[in-house]
PDB file of C-alpha atoms in Angstrom:
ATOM      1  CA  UNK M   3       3.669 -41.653 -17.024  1.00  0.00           C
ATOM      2  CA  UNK M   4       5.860 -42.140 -20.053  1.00  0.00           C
ATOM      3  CA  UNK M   5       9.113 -41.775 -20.229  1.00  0.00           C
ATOM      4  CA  UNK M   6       9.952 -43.584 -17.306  1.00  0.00           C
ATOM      5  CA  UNK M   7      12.729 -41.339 -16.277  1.00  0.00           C
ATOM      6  CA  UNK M   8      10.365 -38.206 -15.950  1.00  0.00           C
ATOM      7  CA  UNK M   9       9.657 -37.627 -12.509  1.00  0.00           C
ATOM      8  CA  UNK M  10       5.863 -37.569 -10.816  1.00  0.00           C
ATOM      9  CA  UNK M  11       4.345 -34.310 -10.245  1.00  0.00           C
ATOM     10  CA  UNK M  12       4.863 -33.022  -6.729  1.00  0.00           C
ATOM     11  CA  UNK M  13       1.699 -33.274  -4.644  1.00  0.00           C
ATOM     12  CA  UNK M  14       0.863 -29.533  -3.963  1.00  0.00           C
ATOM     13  CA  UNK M  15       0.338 -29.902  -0.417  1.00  0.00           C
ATOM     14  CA  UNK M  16       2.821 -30.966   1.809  1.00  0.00           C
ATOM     15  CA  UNK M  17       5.920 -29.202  -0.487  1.00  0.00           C
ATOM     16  CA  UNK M  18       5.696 -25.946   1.226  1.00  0.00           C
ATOM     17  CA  UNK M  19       4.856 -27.105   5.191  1.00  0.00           C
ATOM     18  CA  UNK M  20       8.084 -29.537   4.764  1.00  0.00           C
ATOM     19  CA  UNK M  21      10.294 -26.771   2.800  1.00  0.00           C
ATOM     20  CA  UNK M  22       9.246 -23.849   5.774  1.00  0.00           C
ATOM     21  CA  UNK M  23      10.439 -26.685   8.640  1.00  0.00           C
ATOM     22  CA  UNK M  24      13.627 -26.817   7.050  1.00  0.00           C
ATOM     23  CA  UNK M  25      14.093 -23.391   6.990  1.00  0.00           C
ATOM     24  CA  UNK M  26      15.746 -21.785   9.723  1.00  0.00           C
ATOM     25  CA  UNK M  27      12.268 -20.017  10.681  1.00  0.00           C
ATOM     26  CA  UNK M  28      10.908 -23.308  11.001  1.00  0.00           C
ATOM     27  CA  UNK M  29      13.910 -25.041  12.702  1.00  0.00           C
ATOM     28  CA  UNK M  30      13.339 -22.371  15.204  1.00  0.00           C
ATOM     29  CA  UNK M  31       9.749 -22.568  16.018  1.00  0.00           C
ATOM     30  CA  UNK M  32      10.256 -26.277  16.435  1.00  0.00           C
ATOM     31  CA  UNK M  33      12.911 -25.759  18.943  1.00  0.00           C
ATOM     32  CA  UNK M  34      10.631 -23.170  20.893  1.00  0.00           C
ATOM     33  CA  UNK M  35       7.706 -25.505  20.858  1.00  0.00           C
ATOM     34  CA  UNK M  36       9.476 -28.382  21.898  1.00  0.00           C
ATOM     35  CA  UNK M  37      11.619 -26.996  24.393  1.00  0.00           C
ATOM     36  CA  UNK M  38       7.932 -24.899  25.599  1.00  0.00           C
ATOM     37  CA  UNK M  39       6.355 -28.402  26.080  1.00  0.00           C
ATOM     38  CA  UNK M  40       9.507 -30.263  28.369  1.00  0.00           C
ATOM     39  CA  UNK M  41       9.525 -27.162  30.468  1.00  0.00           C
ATOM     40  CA  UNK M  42       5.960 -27.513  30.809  1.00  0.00           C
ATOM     41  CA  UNK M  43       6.028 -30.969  31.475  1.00  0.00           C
ATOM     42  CA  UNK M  44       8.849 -29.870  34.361  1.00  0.00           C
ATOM     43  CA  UNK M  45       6.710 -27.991  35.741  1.00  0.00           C
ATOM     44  CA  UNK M  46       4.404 -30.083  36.336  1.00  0.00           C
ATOM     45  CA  UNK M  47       6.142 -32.800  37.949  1.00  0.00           C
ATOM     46  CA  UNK M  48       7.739 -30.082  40.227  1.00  0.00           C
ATOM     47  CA  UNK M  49       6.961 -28.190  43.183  1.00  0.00           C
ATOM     48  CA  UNK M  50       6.826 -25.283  41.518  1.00  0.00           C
ATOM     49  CA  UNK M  51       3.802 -25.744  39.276  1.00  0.00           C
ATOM     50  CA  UNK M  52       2.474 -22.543  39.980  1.00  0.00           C
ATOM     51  CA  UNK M  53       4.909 -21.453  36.968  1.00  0.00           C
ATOM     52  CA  UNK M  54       3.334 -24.248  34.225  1.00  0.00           C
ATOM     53  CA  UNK M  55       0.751 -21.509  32.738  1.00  0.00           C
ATOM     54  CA  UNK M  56       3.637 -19.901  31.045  1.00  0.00           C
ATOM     55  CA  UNK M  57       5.273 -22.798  29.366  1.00  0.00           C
ATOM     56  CA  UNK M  58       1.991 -24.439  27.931  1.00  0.00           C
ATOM     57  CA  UNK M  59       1.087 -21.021  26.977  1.00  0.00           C
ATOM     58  CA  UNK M  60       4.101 -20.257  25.266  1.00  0.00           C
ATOM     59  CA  UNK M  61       3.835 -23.942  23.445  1.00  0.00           C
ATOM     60  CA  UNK M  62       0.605 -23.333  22.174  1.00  0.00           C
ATOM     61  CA  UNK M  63       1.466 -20.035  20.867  1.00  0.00           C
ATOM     62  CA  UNK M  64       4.794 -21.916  18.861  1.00  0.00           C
ATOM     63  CA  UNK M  65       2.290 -24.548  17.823  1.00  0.00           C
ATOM     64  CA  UNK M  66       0.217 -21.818  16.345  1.00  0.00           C
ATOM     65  CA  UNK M  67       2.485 -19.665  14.268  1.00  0.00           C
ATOM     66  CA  UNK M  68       4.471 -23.071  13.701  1.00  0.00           C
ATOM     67  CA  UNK M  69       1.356 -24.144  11.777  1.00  0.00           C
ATOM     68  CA  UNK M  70       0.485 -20.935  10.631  1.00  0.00           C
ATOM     69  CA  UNK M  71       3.408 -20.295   8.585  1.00  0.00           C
ATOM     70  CA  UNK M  72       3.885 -23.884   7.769  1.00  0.00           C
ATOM     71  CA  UNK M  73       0.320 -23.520   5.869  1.00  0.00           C
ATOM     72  CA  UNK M  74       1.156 -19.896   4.441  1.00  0.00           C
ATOM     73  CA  UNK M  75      -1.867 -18.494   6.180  1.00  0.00           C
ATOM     74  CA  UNK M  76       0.054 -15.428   6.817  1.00  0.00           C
ATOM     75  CA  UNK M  77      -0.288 -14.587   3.076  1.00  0.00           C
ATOM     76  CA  UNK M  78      -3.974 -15.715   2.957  1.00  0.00           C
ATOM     77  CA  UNK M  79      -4.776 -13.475   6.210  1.00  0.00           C
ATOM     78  CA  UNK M  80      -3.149  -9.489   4.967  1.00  0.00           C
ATOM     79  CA  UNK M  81      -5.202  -7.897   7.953  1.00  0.00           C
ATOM     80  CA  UNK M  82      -2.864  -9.210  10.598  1.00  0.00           C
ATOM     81  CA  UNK M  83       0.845  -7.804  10.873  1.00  0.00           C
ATOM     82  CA  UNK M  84       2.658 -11.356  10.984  1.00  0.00           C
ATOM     83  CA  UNK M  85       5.816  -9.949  11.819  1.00  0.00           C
ATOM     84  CA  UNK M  86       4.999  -7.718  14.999  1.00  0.00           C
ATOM     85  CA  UNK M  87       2.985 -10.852  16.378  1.00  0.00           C
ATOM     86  CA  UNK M  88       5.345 -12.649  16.092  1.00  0.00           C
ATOM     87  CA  UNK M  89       8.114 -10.186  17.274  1.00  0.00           C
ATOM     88  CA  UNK M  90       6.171  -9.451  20.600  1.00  0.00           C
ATOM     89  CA  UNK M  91       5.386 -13.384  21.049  1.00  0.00           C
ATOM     90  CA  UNK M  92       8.951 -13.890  21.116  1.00  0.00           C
ATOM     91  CA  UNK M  93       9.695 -10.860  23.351  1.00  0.00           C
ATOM     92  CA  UNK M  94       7.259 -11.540  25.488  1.00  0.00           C
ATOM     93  CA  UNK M  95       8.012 -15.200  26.657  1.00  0.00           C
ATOM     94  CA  UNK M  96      11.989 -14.613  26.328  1.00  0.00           C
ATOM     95  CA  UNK M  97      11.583 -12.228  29.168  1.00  0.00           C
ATOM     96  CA  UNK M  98       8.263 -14.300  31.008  1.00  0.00           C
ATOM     97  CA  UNK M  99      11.389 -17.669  30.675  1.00  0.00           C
ATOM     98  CA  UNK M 100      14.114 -15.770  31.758  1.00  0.00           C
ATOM     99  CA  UNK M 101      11.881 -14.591  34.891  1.00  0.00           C
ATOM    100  CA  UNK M 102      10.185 -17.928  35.810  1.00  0.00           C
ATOM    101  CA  UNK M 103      13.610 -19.492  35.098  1.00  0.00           C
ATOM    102  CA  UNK M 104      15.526 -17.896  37.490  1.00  0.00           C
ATOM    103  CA  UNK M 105      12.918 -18.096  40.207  1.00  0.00           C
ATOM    104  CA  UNK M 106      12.506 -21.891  39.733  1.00  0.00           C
ATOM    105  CA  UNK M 107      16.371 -22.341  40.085  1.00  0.00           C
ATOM    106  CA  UNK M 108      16.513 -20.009  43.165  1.00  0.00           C
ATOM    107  CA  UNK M 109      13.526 -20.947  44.883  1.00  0.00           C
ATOM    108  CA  UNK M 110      12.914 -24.687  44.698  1.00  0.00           C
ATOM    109  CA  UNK M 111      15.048 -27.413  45.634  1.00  0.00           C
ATOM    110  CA  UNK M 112      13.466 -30.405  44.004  1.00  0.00           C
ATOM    111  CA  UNK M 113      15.506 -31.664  40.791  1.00  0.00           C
ATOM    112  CA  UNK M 114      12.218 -31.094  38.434  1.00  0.00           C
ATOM    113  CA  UNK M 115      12.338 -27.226  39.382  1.00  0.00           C
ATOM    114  CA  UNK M 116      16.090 -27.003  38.355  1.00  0.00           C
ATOM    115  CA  UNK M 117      15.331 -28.739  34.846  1.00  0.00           C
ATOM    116  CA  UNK M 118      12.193 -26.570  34.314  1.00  0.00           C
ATOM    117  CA  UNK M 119      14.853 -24.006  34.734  1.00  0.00           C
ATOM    118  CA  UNK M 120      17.405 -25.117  32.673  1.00  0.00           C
ATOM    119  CA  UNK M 121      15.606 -25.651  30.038  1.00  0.00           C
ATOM    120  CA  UNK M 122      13.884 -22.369  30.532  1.00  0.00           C
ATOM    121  CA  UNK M 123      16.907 -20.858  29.969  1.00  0.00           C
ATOM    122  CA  UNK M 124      17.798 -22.685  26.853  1.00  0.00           C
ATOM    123  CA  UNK M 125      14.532 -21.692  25.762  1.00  0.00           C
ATOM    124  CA  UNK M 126      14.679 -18.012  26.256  1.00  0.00           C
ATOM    125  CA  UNK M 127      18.188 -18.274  24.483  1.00  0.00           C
ATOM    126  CA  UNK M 128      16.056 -19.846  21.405  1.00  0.00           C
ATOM    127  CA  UNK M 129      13.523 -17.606  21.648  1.00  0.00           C
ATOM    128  CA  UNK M 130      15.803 -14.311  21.965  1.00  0.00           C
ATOM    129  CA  UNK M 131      17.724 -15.688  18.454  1.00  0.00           C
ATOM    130  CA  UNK M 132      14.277 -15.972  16.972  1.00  0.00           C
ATOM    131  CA  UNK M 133      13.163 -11.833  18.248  1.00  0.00           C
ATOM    132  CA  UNK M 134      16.565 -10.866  17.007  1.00  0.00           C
ATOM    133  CA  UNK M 135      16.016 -12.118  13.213  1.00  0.00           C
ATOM    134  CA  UNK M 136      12.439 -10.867  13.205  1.00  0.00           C
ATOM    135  CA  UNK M 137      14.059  -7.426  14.242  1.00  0.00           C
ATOM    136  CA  UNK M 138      17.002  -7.369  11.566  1.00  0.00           C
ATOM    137  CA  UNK M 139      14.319  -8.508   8.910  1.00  0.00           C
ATOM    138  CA  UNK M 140      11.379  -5.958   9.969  1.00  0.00           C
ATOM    139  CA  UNK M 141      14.590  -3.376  10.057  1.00  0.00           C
ATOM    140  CA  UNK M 142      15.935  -4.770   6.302  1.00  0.00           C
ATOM    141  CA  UNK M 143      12.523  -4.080   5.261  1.00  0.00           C
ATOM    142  CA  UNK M 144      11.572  -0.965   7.003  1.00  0.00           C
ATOM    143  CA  UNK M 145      15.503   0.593   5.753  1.00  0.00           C
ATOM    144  CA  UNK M 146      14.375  -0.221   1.708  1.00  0.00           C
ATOM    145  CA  UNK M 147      10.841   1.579   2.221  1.00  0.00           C
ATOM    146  CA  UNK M 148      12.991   4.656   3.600  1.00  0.00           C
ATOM    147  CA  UNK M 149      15.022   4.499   0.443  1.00  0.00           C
ATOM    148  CA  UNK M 150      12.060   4.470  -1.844  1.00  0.00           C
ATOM    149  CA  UNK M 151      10.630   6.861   0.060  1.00  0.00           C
ATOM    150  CA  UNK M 152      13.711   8.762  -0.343  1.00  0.00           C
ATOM    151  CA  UNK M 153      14.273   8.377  -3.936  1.00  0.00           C
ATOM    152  CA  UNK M 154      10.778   9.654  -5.002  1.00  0.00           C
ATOM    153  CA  UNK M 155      10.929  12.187  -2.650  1.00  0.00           C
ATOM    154  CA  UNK M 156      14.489  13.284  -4.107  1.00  0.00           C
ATOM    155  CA  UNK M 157      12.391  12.732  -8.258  1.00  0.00           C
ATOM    156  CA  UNK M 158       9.338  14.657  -6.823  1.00  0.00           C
ATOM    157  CA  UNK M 159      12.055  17.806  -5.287  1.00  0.00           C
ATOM    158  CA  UNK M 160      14.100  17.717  -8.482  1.00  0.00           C
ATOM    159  CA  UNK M 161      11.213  17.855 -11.098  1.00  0.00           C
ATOM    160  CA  UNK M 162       9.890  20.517  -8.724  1.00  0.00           C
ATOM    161  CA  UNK M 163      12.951  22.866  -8.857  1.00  0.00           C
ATOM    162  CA  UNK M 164      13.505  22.144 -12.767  1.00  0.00           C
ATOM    163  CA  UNK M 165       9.641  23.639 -13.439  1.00  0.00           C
ATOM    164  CA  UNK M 166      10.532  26.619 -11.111  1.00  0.00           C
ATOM    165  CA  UNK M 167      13.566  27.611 -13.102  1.00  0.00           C
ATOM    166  CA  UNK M 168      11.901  27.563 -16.380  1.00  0.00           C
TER     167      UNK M 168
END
């Protein structure tokens, strides 16, 4: 407590769930889960309704990794491959929103079908910027094993060559 102008210790818990929402992953997964949840609630109130499974699906999927990564349980849990669920998550309901979009625009008259769509489509936008930096970073990642790969491969060829010349 003393000197005054020392500041408290940061409380352990809440520092890394509020640093990951202001990161760009996090922005991101709170734009998919909130945009998930008004097209759901479009949906609903529409005439086409029979299309609401994907939207609340797709929320509760955002929720999920939204909280998952918030809590770092992606580095508690190794088994899992984080990345590729996440990658095929995003995949998979950019194309499921672009599909239910453009039916509910075509299809239905009612003013609740054309929002669900609209905001379908600003979801599948969101969610096709969030597949595309999972790719460059699985990509990043997979290109710098290759190198290492490389390089002790190239250590391994070279020290096998010098002994055969002796």
């Amino acid at each position: 407590m003393w000197p005054p102008d020392q500041e408290p210790d940061p409380e352990p818990g809440p520092a890394p769930a509020r640093a990951f929402l202001c990161s760009l992953k996090g922005r991101l997964l709170l734009a998919e889960s909130g945009l998930s949840f008004i097209t759901f609630v479009c949906y609903v109130a529409s005439s086409a309704s029979a299309f609401l499974a994907a939207p609340l699906l797709e929320f509760l999927l955002a929720l999920y990794f939204l909280f998952a990564d918030a809590m770092q349980l992606n580095d508690k849990w190794q088994g899992l491959c984080w990345p590729m669920m996440d990658f095929l998550r995003c995949v998979t309901a950019a194309l499921i929103y672009f599909a239910i979009s453009i039916t509910a625009v075509a299809k239905y008259s009612d003013g609740a079908s054309k929002a669900a769509g609209v905001f379908g489509f600003f979801a599948t936008i969101v969610f096709a910027i969030d597949f595309y930096l999972i790719f460059n970073d699985v990509a990043k990642f997979l290109k710098q094993g290759d190198s290492a790969e490389e390089n002790t491969a190239d250590k391994a060829e070279e020290e096998h060559s010098d002994s055969e010349s002796d």
